[in-house]
Coordinates of C-alpha atoms in Angstrom, one line a residue:
M63 CA -70.7 -77.3 77.4
K64 CA -69.3 -80.7 75.8
I65 CA -70.7 -82.7 73.3
Q66 CA -71.5 -85.6 75.4
N67 CA -73.0 -83.7 77.8
R68 CA -75.4 -82.5 75.3
I69 CA -76.2 -85.4 74.0
F70 CA -76.8 -87.0 77.7
L71 CA -78.8 -84.3 78.3
S72 CA -81.2 -84.6 75.1
L73 CA -82.1 -88.3 75.4
A74 CA -82.4 -87.7 79.5
A75 CA -84.9 -85.1 78.6
F76 CA -86.4 -87.2 75.9
G77 CA -86.9 -90.0 78.6
V78 CA -88.4 -87.8 81.1
T79 CA -90.7 -86.4 78.4
V80 CA -92.0 -89.9 77.9
S81 CA -92.1 -91.1 81.5
L82 CA -94.8 -88.1 81.9
L83 CA -96.5 -88.9 78.6
F84 CA -97.0 -92.7 80.3
T85 CA -98.1 -91.6 83.7
V86 CA -100.6 -89.1 82.7
S87 CA -102.3 -91.1 80.1
A88 CA -102.3 -93.6 82.5
A89 CA -103.7 -91.3 84.8
Y90 CA -106.0 -90.1 82.7
F91 CA -107.0 -93.7 81.8
M92 CA -107.7 -94.7 85.1
K93 CA -110.4 -91.8 85.8
Y94 CA -112.6 -92.5 82.6
A95 CA -112.6 -95.9 83.3
G96 CA -114.3 -95.4 86.9
F97 CA -111.6 -97.3 88.9
Y98 CA -108.8 -95.7 91.1
A99 CA -107.0 -97.6 93.7
N100 CA -103.8 -96.8 96.1
Y101 CA -102.5 -100.2 94.4
L102 CA -102.3 -98.8 90.8
V103 CA -100.7 -96.0 91.9
D104 CA -98.1 -97.9 93.4
A105 CA -97.5 -99.6 90.2
L106 CA -98.1 -96.7 87.9
I107 CA -94.7 -94.9 90.2
L108 CA -92.6 -98.1 89.9
I109 CA -93.0 -98.4 85.9
N110 CA -92.0 -94.9 85.6
I111 CA -89.1 -95.3 88.3
V112 CA -88.0 -98.5 85.9
V113 CA -88.7 -96.3 82.5
L114 CA -86.7 -93.4 84.0
I115 CA -83.8 -95.6 84.8
L116 CA -84.0 -97.7 81.2
V117 CA -83.8 -94.2 79.7
I118 CA -81.4 -92.8 81.6
L119 CA -79.1 -96.2 81.3
M120 CA -79.6 -96.0 77.4
S121 CA -78.3 -92.5 77.4
I122 CA -75.1 -92.9 78.8
I123 CA -74.8 -96.3 76.7
L124 CA -75.8 -93.7 73.3
T125 CA -73.9 -91.0 74.6
R126 CA -70.7 -93.0 74.7
S127 CA -71.1 -94.6 71.8
F128 CA -71.5 -91.4 69.9
A129 CA -69.7 -88.7 71.7
G130 CA -66.5 -90.9 72.1
P131 CA -65.5 -91.0 68.7
L132 CA -66.7 -87.5 68.3
N133 CA -64.5 -86.4 70.9
D134 CA -61.3 -88.5 69.5
F135 CA -62.3 -86.9 65.9
L136 CA -61.7 -83.1 67.7
R137 CA -58.7 -84.0 69.6
I138 CA -56.9 -85.4 66.5
L139 CA -58.2 -81.8 64.5
R140 CA -56.6 -79.9 67.3
I141 CA -53.5 -82.0 67.4
I142 CA -53.5 -81.2 63.5
T143 CA -54.1 -77.9 63.7
K144 CA -50.9 -77.2 65.9
G145 CA -48.8 -78.8 62.6
N146 CA -48.6 -82.4 63.0
L147 CA -50.0 -83.8 60.5
D148 CA -48.6 -87.3 61.9
E149 CA -51.7 -88.1 63.8
R150 CA -54.5 -90.5 62.4
F151 CA -58.5 -91.0 63.7
N152 CA -58.2 -94.6 64.5
Y153 CA -61.7 -95.8 64.4
N154 CA -62.3 -99.4 63.0
G155 CA -66.2 -99.3 62.9
K156 CA -68.2 -100.3 60.5
D157 CA -71.0 -97.6 61.4
E158 CA -70.8 -93.7 59.7
F159 CA -67.7 -93.0 61.9
G160 CA -65.7 -95.7 60.6
E161 CA -66.4 -94.1 56.8
I162 CA -65.5 -90.6 58.3
A163 CA -62.2 -92.2 59.4
R164 CA -61.5 -94.0 56.7
G165 CA -61.7 -90.9 54.5
F166 CA -60.3 -88.6 56.7
N167 CA -57.4 -90.4 57.0
F168 CA -57.2 -91.3 53.5
L169 CA -57.3 -87.1 52.5
M170 CA -54.7 -86.9 56.1
N171 CA -52.1 -89.4 54.1
S172 CA -52.5 -87.7 50.8
L173 CA -52.3 -83.9 52.3
K174 CA -48.8 -85.2 53.6
Q175 CA -47.4 -86.6 50.7
N176 CA -47.9 -83.5 49.2
I177 CA -46.6 -81.4 51.3
D178 CA -43.6 -83.6 51.7
E179 CA -43.2 -83.4 47.9
L180 CA -43.9 -79.4 48.2
H181 CA -40.8 -79.4 51.3
E182 CA -38.1 -81.5 48.7
Q183 CA -39.4 -78.7 45.4
Y184 CA -38.8 -76.0 48.0
D185 CA -35.5 -77.5 48.7
E186 CA -34.4 -77.7 45.2
I187 CA -35.9 -74.4 44.3
K188 CA -33.8 -72.7 47.4
N189 CA -30.6 -74.5 46.2
F190 CA -31.1 -73.6 42.7
S191 CA -31.7 -70.2 44.2
Q192 CA -28.5 -70.1 46.0
R193 CA -26.4 -71.4 42.8
Y194 CA -28.1 -68.9 40.9
L195 CA -27.4 -65.8 43.2
L196 CA -23.8 -67.2 43.6
V197 CA -22.9 -67.4 39.5
A198 CA -24.3 -64.0 39.7
E199 CA -22.5 -62.6 41.8
Y200 CA -19.2 -64.3 39.8
S201 CA -20.5 -62.9 36.4
S202 CA -20.1 -59.4 35.6
A203 CA -23.7 -58.9 34.5
I204 CA -26.4 -58.4 37.0
I205 CA -29.1 -61.2 36.8
F206 CA -32.8 -60.0 37.5
D207 CA -35.9 -62.3 37.7
C208 CA -38.9 -60.5 37.9
S209 CA -42.6 -62.2 38.8
Y210 CA -45.5 -60.5 37.7
K211 CA -47.9 -62.1 40.1
T212 CA -46.1 -61.0 43.1
E213 CA -44.4 -58.0 41.8
E214 CA -41.6 -59.1 43.4
I215 CA -37.7 -58.9 41.8
I216 CA -34.8 -61.4 42.8
I217 CA -31.3 -58.9 42.0
S218 CA -27.7 -60.0 42.5
E219 CA -26.0 -57.7 44.9
N220 CA -23.5 -56.7 41.9
F221 CA -26.3 -54.2 41.1
Q222 CA -25.4 -52.0 44.1
K223 CA -21.6 -52.4 43.4
L224 CA -22.1 -51.0 39.7
F225 CA -24.6 -48.1 40.7
G226 CA -23.7 -47.5 43.9
Y227 CA -27.7 -47.5 45.3
L228 CA -30.1 -50.5 45.5
P229 CA -32.5 -51.4 42.6
N230 CA -36.3 -50.1 43.5
N231 CA -37.7 -53.5 44.4
K232 CA -40.4 -53.4 41.2
C233 CA -40.3 -54.9 38.1
S234 CA -39.2 -51.7 36.6
I235 CA -35.7 -52.2 38.6
F236 CA -34.4 -48.2 38.2
D237 CA -36.4 -45.0 39.3
R238 CA -37.0 -42.9 36.5
F239 CA -34.7 -40.0 37.6
N240 CA -31.8 -42.3 36.9
V241 CA -32.6 -42.8 33.3
H242 CA -30.9 -40.4 30.8
K243 CA -33.4 -38.0 29.5
D244 CA -32.7 -38.9 26.0
D245 CA -33.0 -42.8 26.1
F246 CA -36.2 -42.6 28.4
S247 CA -38.7 -43.2 25.8
T248 CA -36.4 -46.4 25.2
Y249 CA -36.7 -47.8 28.9
E250 CA -40.6 -47.3 28.8
R251 CA -41.0 -48.9 25.7
L252 CA -38.1 -52.2 26.5
F253 CA -39.9 -52.3 30.0
S254 CA -43.5 -52.2 28.9
D255 CA -42.5 -55.0 26.4
M256 CA -40.5 -57.1 28.9
K257 CA -44.2 -57.0 30.9
Y258 CA -46.6 -57.3 28.1
K259 CA -45.0 -59.6 25.3
P260 CA -43.4 -62.8 25.8
G261 CA -40.2 -63.1 24.2
N262 CA -36.6 -61.9 24.0
H263 CA -35.9 -58.2 24.5
S264 CA -33.1 -55.7 24.3
G265 CA -32.0 -52.2 24.5
E266 CA -29.0 -50.0 25.0
I267 CA -30.0 -47.6 28.0
R268 CA -27.6 -45.0 29.9
I269 CA -28.1 -45.3 33.6
K270 CA -27.2 -42.4 36.1
N271 CA -24.8 -44.0 39.4
A272 CA -24.4 -42.7 42.9
E273 CA -21.5 -39.9 41.7
G274 CA -24.1 -38.6 38.8
I275 CA -22.2 -40.5 35.7
Y276 CA -24.4 -41.9 33.0
L277 CA -23.3 -46.0 32.5
W278 CA -24.3 -47.5 28.9
C279 CA -26.3 -50.5 30.0
L280 CA -27.4 -53.4 27.7
I281 CA -30.7 -54.9 29.3
E282 CA -31.3 -58.1 28.0
A283 CA -34.4 -60.0 29.1
T284 CA -36.9 -63.3 28.3
T285 CA -40.5 -62.7 29.4
L286 CA -41.8 -66.2 29.9
V287 CA -45.5 -67.5 30.2
D288 CA -47.5 -70.0 31.9
E289 CA -49.1 -73.3 30.5
N290 CA -52.3 -70.4 29.5
A291 CA -50.0 -68.4 28.1
A292 CA -50.4 -65.9 30.4
I293 CA -46.8 -63.5 31.2
I294 CA -45.6 -64.9 34.2
R295 CA -41.8 -63.6 34.8
T296 CA -38.9 -62.1 33.4
I297 CA -35.2 -63.1 33.4
G298 CA -32.8 -60.9 32.4
K299 CA -29.2 -59.0 32.9
I300 CA -28.0 -56.1 32.5
T301 CA -24.4 -55.4 31.4
D302 CA -22.4 -52.2 31.5
I303 CA -20.9 -51.4 28.0
T304 CA -19.9 -47.9 28.7
V305 CA -15.8 -48.9 27.7
Q306 CA -17.0 -51.0 24.8
K307 CA -19.8 -47.9 23.9
E308 CA -16.9 -45.3 23.9
Q309 CA -14.6 -47.2 22.1
Y310 CA -17.5 -47.5 19.2
Q311 CA -17.9 -43.8 19.2
D312 CA -14.4 -43.2 19.4
L313 CA -14.6 -45.2 16.5
V314 CA -17.0 -43.8 14.4
Y315 CA -15.8 -40.4 15.5
H316 CA -12.3 -41.2 13.5
T317 CA -14.0 -42.7 10.6
Q318 CA -16.6 -39.6 10.3
I319 CA -13.9 -37.1 11.3
D320 CA -11.2 -35.1 9.1
L321 CA -8.2 -35.4 11.5
A322 CA -6.5 -32.3 10.0
T323 CA -9.6 -29.8 10.5
R324 CA -11.8 -31.9 13.2
L325 CA -15.0 -31.3 10.9
Y326 CA -16.8 -34.1 9.4
N327 CA -14.8 -35.9 6.2
K328 CA -16.4 -36.2 2.7
V329 CA -18.1 -39.3 3.1
S330 CA -19.8 -38.7 6.6
G331 CA -20.8 -35.0 5.1
E332 CA -22.5 -36.8 2.2
E333 CA -24.2 -39.2 4.0
M334 CA -26.0 -36.5 6.6
I335 CA -26.9 -34.5 3.5
N336 CA -28.1 -37.0 1.8
R337 CA -30.3 -38.4 4.5
V338 CA -31.6 -35.2 4.8
L339 CA -32.8 -35.1 1.5
L340 CA -34.0 -38.1 1.5
Q341 CA -36.3 -37.6 4.0
D342 CA -40.3 -38.7 3.0
R343 CA -41.9 -35.5 3.9
E344 CA -44.1 -33.4 2.1
D345 CA -43.3 -30.6 3.5
K346 CA -39.9 -30.4 2.9
P347 CA -37.5 -28.0 4.9
L348 CA -35.5 -25.4 3.6
C349 CA -32.1 -26.0 3.0
A350 CA -29.1 -24.5 2.0
L351 CA -25.7 -25.4 0.3
L352 CA -22.3 -23.5 0.9
A353 CA -19.4 -24.7 -1.1
I354 CA -16.4 -22.7 -0.4
D355 CA -12.8 -22.5 -1.7
I356 CA -9.8 -21.3 -0.1
D357 CA -8.2 -19.1 -2.4
N358 CA -4.6 -19.8 -3.9
F359 CA -4.1 -22.6 -1.4
K360 CA -1.9 -24.3 -3.1
D361 CA 0.3 -21.2 -3.1
I362 CA 0.6 -21.0 0.8
N363 CA 1.4 -24.9 0.3
D364 CA 4.2 -24.8 -1.8
K365 CA 5.7 -21.5 -0.1
F366 CA 5.5 -22.7 3.9
G367 CA 4.8 -26.5 3.3
H368 CA 2.4 -28.6 3.8
L369 CA 2.2 -29.0 7.7
F370 CA 1.9 -25.0 7.9
G371 CA -0.6 -25.5 5.2
D372 CA -2.8 -28.2 7.7
A373 CA -2.6 -25.8 10.1
V374 CA -3.7 -22.9 8.3
L375 CA -6.6 -25.4 7.0
S376 CA -7.6 -26.0 10.8
E377 CA -7.4 -22.4 11.6
C378 CA -10.0 -21.9 8.8
A379 CA -11.8 -24.4 9.9
T380 CA -12.3 -23.4 13.7
K381 CA -13.2 -19.9 12.0
L382 CA -16.1 -21.7 9.8
K383 CA -17.8 -23.7 12.5
S384 CA -17.9 -20.9 15.0
V385 CA -20.4 -19.0 12.6
F386 CA -22.8 -21.8 12.1
R387 CA -25.1 -23.8 14.4
T388 CA -24.7 -27.1 15.9
S389 CA -27.3 -28.1 14.0
D390 CA -26.0 -27.1 10.9
I391 CA -23.2 -29.9 9.0
V392 CA -20.0 -28.5 8.2
C393 CA -17.4 -30.7 6.6
R394 CA -14.6 -30.6 4.6
F395 CA -14.5 -32.2 1.3
G396 CA -10.9 -32.1 0.5
G397 CA -8.3 -29.8 -0.3
D398 CA -9.0 -26.7 1.0
E399 CA -12.7 -27.2 -0.4
F400 CA -15.5 -26.7 2.7
V401 CA -19.3 -28.0 2.4
V402 CA -21.3 -26.5 5.0
F403 CA -25.2 -27.3 4.8
I404 CA -27.9 -25.5 6.8
I405 CA -30.5 -27.6 7.7
N406 CA -34.0 -25.2 7.9
P407 CA -33.0 -21.6 8.2
P408 CA -35.6 -18.9 9.2
T409 CA -35.0 -17.3 5.8
E410 CA -32.6 -17.1 2.8
E411 CA -31.8 -13.4 4.0
F412 CA -30.6 -15.5 7.3
V413 CA -28.4 -17.8 5.0
I414 CA -26.8 -14.2 3.4
K415 CA -25.8 -13.1 6.3
R416 CA -24.0 -16.3 7.6
V417 CA -22.4 -16.2 4.1
Q418 CA -21.6 -12.2 4.5
E419 CA -20.0 -13.4 8.2
V420 CA -17.5 -16.1 6.4
N421 CA -16.2 -13.7 3.7
N422 CA -15.5 -11.4 6.4
I423 CA -13.7 -13.8 8.9
L424 CA -11.8 -15.5 6.7
D425 CA -10.1 -12.4 4.8
Y426 CA -7.1 -12.2 6.9
R427 CA -3.5 -11.2 6.4
K428 CA -0.5 -12.7 8.6
V429 CA 3.2 -13.1 8.4
Y430 CA 5.4 -16.4 9.0
N431 CA 8.6 -16.0 9.1
D432 CA 9.0 -12.7 7.8
E433 CA 7.3 -13.4 5.2
E434 CA 3.4 -12.6 4.8
Y435 CA 0.7 -14.8 3.4
K436 CA -3.0 -13.8 2.5
V437 CA -6.1 -16.2 3.4
S438 CA -9.4 -15.6 1.6
V439 CA -12.3 -17.7 0.1
S440 CA -14.6 -18.1 -2.8
I441 CA -18.5 -18.7 -2.0
G442 CA -20.9 -20.4 -3.9
I443 CA -24.7 -20.9 -2.5
S444 CA -27.5 -23.2 -3.4
F445 CA -31.0 -23.6 -1.9
Y446 CA -33.3 -26.4 -1.6
P447 CA -35.8 -27.3 -2.7

């Protein structure tokens, strides 16, 4: 039932009630007053009819004056809820409806202005995002933007070009199983810092591509905060540094390795040995240092030449390295001198046994150009601590 009908029925019911009360009151008055005549009854009926007509007329007038503006207001609200924010409540009266109309129209004008401003900002952001992604596409680096409020990430399409698969659509970007096991602690620390610590972050991590090959990636990012110092997002880039890393490792290899024997050279050997010895630990591990010298190597060089001497050194180095563990440091200290640093051997007997193996494997005779030469070594041992 419409509100104007409810108002009309309410006022009509009120009028009927007043008329009945008047009739009953008049009847009781005449009864107890002791006079009751037909003309009085007719007069009473006429009065009731007049009262009812007046009530009905008043009800119609009041209903129209009250329900009319209210119906207009409800009609405007229905139009606005359908998305048309240009409609306004046109009522110029100075009563309460006039105040409601002015307040409502002011509110709608403000809302419309704010929405228009938001649309303009959205268009600017959309245009910026398009430019942002376009720049990312022309860049060799992978650009990403992660929002921690929505847990959504925007990432440039060259991610798939590099890795051969899509990111996981989370701020962690990579699935755990694609991170190299030796770099997993670095990966967890880096992405934890990006999420919980504002500022700049970076780290080098190996990530597996769709072909199962691990690529060295440099991840650089900046974590941003809002006006309340709450972390809101991280913006960063992922750069493939596999080539640079391989070049660096090759450079390091050539600076650490003796080219003739493929063992560590003297400088790198000393650095690694000192690093172990200078460890700040109360429980110092048992270590053994072997000094190995090829006997009469000068005679081989003088008799067969330096190129042949280098070949003998290379052969001795290969046999020497085969005796020891990968954790042990085997290096050439110069000329015909080798040093082996055994880290944390199980027992001293273990070291003695390795020395005996070296003596056996580097004690042999060979013939070159119908001339025989002999290789043997002298070994010194020192234990620490």
